[in-house]
mmCIF file of N, CA and C in Angstrom:
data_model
loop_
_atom_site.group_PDB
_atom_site.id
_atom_site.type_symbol
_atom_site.label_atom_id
_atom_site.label_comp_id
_atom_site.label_asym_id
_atom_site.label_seq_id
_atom_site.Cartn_x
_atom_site.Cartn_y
_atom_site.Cartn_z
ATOM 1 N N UNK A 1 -5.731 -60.554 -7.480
ATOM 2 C CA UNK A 1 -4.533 -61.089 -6.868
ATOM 3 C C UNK A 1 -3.274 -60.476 -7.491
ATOM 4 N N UNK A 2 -3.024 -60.141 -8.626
ATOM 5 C CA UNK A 2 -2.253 -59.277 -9.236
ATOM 6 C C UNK A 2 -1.939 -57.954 -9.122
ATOM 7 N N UNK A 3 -2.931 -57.382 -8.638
ATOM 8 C CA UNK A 3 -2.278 -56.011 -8.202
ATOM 9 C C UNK A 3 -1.845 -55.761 -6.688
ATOM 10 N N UNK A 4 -2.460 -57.392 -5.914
ATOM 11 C CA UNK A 4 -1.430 -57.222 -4.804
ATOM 12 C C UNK A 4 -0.429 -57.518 -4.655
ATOM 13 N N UNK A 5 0.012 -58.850 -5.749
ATOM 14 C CA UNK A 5 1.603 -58.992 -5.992
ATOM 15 C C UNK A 5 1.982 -57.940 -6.484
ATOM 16 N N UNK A 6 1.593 -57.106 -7.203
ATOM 17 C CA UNK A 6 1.998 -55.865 -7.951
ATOM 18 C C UNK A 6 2.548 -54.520 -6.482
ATOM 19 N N UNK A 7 1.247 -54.797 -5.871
ATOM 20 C CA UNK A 7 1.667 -53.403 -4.843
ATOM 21 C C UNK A 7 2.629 -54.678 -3.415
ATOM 22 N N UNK A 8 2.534 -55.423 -3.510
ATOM 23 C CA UNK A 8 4.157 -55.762 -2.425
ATOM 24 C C UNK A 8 5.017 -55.894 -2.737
ATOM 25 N N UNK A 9 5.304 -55.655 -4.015
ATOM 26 C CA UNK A 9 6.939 -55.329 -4.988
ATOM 27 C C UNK A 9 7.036 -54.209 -4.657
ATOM 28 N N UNK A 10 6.340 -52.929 -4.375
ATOM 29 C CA UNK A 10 7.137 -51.822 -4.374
ATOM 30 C C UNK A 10 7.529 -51.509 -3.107
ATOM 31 N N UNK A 11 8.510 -50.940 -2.551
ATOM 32 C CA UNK A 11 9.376 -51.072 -1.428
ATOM 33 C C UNK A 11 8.639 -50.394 -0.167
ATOM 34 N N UNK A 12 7.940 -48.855 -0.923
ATOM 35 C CA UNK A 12 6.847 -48.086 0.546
ATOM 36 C C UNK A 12 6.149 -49.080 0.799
ATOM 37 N N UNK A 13 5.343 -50.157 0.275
ATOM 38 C CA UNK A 13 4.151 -51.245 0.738
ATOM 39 C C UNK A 13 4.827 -51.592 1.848
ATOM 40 N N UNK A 14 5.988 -52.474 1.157
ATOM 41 C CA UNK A 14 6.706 -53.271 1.794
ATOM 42 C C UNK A 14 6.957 -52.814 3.679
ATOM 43 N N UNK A 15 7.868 -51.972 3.577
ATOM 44 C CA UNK A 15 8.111 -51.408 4.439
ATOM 45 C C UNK A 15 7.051 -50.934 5.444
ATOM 46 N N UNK A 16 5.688 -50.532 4.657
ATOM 47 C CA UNK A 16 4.484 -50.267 6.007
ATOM 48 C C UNK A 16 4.140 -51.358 6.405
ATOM 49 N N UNK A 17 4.283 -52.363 5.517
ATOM 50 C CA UNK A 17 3.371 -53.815 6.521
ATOM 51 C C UNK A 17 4.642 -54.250 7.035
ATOM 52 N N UNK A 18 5.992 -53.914 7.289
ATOM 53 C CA UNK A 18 7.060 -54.687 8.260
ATOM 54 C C UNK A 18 6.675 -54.064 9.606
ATOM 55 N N UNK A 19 6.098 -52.933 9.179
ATOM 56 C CA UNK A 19 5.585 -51.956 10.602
ATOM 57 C C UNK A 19 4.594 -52.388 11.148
ATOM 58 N N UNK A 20 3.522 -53.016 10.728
ATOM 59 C CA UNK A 20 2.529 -53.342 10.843
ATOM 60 C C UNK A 20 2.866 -54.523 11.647
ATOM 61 N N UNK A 21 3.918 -55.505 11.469
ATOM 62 C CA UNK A 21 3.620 -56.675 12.373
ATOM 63 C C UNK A 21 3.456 -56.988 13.482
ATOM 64 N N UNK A 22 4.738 -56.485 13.676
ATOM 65 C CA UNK A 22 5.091 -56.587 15.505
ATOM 66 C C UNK A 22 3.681 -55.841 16.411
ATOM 67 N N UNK A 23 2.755 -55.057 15.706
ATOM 68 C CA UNK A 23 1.884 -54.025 16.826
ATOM 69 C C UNK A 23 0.936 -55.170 16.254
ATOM 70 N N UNK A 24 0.565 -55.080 15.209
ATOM 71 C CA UNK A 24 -0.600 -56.690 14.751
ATOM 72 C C UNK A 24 -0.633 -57.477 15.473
ATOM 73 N N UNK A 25 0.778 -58.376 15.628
ATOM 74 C CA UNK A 25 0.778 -59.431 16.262
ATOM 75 C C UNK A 25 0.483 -59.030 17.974
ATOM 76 N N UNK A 26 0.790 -57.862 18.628
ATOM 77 C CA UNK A 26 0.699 -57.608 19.893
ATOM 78 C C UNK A 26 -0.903 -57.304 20.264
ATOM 79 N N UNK A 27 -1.610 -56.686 19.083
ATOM 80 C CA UNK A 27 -3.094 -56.801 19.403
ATOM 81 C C UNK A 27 -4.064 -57.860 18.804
ATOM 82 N N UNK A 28 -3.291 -59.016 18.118
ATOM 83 C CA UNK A 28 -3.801 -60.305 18.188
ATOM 84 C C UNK A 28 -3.939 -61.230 19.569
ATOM 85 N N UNK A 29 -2.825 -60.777 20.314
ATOM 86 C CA UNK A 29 -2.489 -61.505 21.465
ATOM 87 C C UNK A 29 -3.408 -60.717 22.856
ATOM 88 N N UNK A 30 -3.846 -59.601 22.713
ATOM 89 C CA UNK A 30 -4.114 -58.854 23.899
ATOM 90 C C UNK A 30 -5.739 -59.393 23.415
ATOM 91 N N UNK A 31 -6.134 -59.350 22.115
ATOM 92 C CA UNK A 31 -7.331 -59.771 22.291
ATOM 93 C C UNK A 31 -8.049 -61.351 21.712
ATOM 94 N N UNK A 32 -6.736 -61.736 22.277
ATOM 95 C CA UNK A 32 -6.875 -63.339 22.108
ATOM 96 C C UNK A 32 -7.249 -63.985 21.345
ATOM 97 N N UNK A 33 -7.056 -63.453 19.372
ATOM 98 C CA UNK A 33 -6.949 -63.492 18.401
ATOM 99 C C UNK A 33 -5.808 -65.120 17.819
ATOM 100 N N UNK A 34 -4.484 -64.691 18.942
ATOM 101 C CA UNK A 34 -3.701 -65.532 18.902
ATOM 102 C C UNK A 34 -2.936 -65.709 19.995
ATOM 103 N N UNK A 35 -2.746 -67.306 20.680
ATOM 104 C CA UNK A 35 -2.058 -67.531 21.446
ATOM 105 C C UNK A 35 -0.596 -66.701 21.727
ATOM 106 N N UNK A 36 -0.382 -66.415 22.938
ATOM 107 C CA UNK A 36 1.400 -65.139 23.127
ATOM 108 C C UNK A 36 2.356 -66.078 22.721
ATOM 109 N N UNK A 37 2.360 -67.746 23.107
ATOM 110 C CA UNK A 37 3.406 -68.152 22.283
ATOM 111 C C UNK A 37 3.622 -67.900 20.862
ATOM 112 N N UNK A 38 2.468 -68.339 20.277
ATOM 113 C CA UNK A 38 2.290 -68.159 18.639
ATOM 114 C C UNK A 38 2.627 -66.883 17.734
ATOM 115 N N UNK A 39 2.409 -65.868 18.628
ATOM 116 C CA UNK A 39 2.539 -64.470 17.988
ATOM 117 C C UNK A 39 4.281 -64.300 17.295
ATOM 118 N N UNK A 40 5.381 -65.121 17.788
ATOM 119 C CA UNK A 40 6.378 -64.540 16.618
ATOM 120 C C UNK A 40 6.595 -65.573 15.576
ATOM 121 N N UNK A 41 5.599 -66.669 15.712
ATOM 122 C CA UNK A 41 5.700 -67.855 14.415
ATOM 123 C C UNK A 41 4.618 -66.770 13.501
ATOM 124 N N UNK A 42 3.839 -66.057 14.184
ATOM 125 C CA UNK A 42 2.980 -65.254 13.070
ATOM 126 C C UNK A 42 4.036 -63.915 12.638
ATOM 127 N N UNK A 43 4.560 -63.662 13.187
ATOM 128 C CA UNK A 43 5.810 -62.693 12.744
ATOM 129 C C UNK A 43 6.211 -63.036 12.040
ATOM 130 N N UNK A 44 7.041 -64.017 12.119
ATOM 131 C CA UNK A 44 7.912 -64.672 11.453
ATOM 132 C C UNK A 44 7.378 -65.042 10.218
ATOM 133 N N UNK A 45 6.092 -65.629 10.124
ATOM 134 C CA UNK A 45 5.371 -66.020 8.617
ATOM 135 C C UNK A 45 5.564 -64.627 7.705
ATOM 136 N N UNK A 46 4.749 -63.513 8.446
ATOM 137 C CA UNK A 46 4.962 -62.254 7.650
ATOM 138 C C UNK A 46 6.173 -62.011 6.677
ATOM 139 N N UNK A 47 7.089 -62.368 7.983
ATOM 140 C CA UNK A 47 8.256 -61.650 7.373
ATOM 141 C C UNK A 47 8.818 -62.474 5.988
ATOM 142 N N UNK A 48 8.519 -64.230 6.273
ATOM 143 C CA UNK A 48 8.654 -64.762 5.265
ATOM 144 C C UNK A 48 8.070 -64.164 3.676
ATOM 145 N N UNK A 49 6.613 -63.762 4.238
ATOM 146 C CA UNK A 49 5.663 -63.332 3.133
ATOM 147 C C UNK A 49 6.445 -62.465 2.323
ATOM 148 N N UNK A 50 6.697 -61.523 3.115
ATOM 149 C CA UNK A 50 7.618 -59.985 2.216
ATOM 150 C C UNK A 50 8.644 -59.954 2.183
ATOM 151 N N UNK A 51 9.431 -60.747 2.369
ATOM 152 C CA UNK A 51 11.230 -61.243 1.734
ATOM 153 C C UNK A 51 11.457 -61.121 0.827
ATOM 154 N N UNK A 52 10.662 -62.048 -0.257
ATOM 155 C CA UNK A 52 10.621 -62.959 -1.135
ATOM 156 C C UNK A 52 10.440 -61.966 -2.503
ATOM 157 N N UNK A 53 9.834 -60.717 -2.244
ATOM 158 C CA UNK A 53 9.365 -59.638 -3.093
ATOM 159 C C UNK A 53 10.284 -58.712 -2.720
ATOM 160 N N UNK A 54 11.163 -58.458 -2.026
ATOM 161 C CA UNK A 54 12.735 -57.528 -1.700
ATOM 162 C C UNK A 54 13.607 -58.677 -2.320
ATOM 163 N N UNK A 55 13.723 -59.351 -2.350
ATOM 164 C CA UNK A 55 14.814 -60.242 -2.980
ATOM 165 C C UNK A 55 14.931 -60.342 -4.336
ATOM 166 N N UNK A 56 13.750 -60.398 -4.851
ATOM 167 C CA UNK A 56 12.910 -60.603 -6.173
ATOM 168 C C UNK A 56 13.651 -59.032 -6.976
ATOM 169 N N UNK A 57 13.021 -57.930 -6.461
ATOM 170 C CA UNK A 57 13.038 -56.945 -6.711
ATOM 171 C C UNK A 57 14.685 -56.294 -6.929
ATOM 172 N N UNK A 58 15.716 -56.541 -5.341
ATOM 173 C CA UNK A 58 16.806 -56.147 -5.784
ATOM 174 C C UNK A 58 17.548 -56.607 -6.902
ATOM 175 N N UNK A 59 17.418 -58.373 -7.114
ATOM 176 C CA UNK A 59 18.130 -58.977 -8.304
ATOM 177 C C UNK A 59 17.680 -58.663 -9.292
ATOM 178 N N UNK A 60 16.506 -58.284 -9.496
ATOM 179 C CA UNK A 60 16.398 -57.876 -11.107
ATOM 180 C C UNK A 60 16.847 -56.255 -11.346
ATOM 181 N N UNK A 61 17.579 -55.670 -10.313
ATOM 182 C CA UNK A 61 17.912 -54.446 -10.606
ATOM 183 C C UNK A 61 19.524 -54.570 -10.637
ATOM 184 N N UNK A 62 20.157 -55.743 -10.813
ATOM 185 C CA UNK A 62 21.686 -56.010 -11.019
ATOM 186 C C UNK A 62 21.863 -56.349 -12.191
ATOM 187 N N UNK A 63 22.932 -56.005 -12.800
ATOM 188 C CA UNK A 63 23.353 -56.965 -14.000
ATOM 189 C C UNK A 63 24.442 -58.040 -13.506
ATOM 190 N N UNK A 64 24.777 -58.897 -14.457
ATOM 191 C CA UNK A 64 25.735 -60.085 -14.405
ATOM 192 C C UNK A 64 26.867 -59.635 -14.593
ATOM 193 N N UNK A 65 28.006 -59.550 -14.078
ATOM 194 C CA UNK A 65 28.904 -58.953 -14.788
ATOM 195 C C UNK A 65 29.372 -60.137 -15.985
ATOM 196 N N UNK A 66 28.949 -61.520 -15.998
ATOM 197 C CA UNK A 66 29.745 -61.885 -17.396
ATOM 198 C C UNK A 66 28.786 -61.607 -18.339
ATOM 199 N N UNK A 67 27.930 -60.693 -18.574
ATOM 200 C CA UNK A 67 27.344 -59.825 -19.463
ATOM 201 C C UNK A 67 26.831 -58.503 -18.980
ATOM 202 N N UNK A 68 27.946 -57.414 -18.716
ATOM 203 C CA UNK A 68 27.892 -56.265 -17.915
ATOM 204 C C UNK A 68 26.831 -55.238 -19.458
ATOM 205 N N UNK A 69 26.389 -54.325 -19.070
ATOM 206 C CA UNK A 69 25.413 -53.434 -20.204
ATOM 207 C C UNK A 69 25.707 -51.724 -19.507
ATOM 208 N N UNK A 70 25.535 -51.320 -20.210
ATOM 209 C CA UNK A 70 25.839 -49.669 -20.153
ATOM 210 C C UNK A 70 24.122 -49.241 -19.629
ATOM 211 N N UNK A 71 23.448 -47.964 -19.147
ATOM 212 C CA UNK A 71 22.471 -47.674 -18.594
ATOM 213 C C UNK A 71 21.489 -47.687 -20.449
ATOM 214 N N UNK A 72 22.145 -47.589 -21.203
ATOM 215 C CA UNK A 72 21.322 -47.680 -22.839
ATOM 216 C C UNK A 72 21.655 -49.120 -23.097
ATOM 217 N N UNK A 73 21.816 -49.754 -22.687
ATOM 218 C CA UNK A 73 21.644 -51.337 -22.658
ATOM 219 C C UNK A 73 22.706 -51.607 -23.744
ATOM 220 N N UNK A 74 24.053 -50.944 -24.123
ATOM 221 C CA UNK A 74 25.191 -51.615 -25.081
ATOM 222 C C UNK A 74 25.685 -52.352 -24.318
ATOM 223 N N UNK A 75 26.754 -53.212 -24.835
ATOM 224 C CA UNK A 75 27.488 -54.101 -23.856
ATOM 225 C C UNK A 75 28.850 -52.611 -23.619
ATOM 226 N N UNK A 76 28.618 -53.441 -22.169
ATOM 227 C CA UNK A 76 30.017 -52.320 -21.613
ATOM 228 C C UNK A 76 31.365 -53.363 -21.118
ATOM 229 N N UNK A 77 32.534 -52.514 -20.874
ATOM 230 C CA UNK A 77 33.584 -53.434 -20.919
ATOM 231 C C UNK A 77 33.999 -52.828 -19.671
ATOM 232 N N UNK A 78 34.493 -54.008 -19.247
ATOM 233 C CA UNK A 78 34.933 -53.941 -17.331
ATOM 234 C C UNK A 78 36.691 -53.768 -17.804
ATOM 235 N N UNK A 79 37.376 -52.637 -16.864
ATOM 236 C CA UNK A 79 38.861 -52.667 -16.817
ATOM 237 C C UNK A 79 39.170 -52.476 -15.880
ATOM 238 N N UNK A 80 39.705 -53.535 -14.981
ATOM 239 C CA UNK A 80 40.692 -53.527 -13.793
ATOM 240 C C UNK A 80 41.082 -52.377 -13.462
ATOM 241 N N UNK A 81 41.017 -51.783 -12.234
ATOM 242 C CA UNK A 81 41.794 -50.766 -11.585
ATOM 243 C C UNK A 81 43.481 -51.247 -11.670
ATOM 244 N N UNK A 82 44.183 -50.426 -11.996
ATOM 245 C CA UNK A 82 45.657 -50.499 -11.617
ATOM 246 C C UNK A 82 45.983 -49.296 -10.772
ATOM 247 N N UNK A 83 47.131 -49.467 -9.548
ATOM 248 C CA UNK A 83 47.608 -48.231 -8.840
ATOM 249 C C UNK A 83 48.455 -47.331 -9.847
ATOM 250 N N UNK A 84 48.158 -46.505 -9.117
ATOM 251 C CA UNK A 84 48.489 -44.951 -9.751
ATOM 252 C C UNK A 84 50.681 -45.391 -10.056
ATOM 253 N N UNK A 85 50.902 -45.982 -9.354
ATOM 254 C CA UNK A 85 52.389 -46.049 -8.686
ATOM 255 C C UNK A 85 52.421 -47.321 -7.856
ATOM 256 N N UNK A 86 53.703 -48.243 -8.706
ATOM 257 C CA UNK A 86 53.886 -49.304 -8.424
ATOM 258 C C UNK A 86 53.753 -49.771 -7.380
ATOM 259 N N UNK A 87 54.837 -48.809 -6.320
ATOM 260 C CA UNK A 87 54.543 -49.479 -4.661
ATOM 261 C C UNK A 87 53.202 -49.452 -3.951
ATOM 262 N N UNK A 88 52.161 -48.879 -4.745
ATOM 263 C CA UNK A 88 51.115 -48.907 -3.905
ATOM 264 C C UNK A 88 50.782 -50.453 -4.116
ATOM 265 N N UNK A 89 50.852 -51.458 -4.170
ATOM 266 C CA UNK A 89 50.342 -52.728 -4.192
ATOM 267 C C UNK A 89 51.309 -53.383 -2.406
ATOM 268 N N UNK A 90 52.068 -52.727 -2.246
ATOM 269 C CA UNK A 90 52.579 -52.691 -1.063
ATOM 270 C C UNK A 90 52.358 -52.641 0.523
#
């Protein structure tokens, strides 16, 4: 069970089984696997399934800025942009 949570964190997985649904769900329905109403509550579950591991994945690739870090993990210091020339705030 771990190396399939492992392989739907990485984004190519991800992305082939979003492909996979919509034609899944259309040859569930042609061979009466699953009712045609039912087929986008089964979409829809999917999509729930693999959200959750894109969501997962982008936030742990952000930092906080009220503890911003340099790419060598020092603390780095945030400084406001100022315009070049006063009237540009204009």
């Amino acid at each position: 069970m771990k190396r399939l949570a492992a392989a739907l964190r990485r984004e190519p997985v991800r992305a082939y089984l979003y492909g996979l649904l919509f034609p899944g769900a259309a040859l569930a329905v042609a061979y009466g696997v699953v009712a045609q109403d039912k087929a986008a509550l089964w979409i829809a579950f999917g999509g729930v399934v693999l959200v959750p591991g894109a969501a997962e994945l982008a936030r742990s690739r952000v930092t906080p800025t009220s503890d911003p870090r340099t790419k060598s993990g020092q603390p780095a210091e945030l400084v406001p942009e100022t315009p070049a020339e006063p009237d540009a705030w204009r």
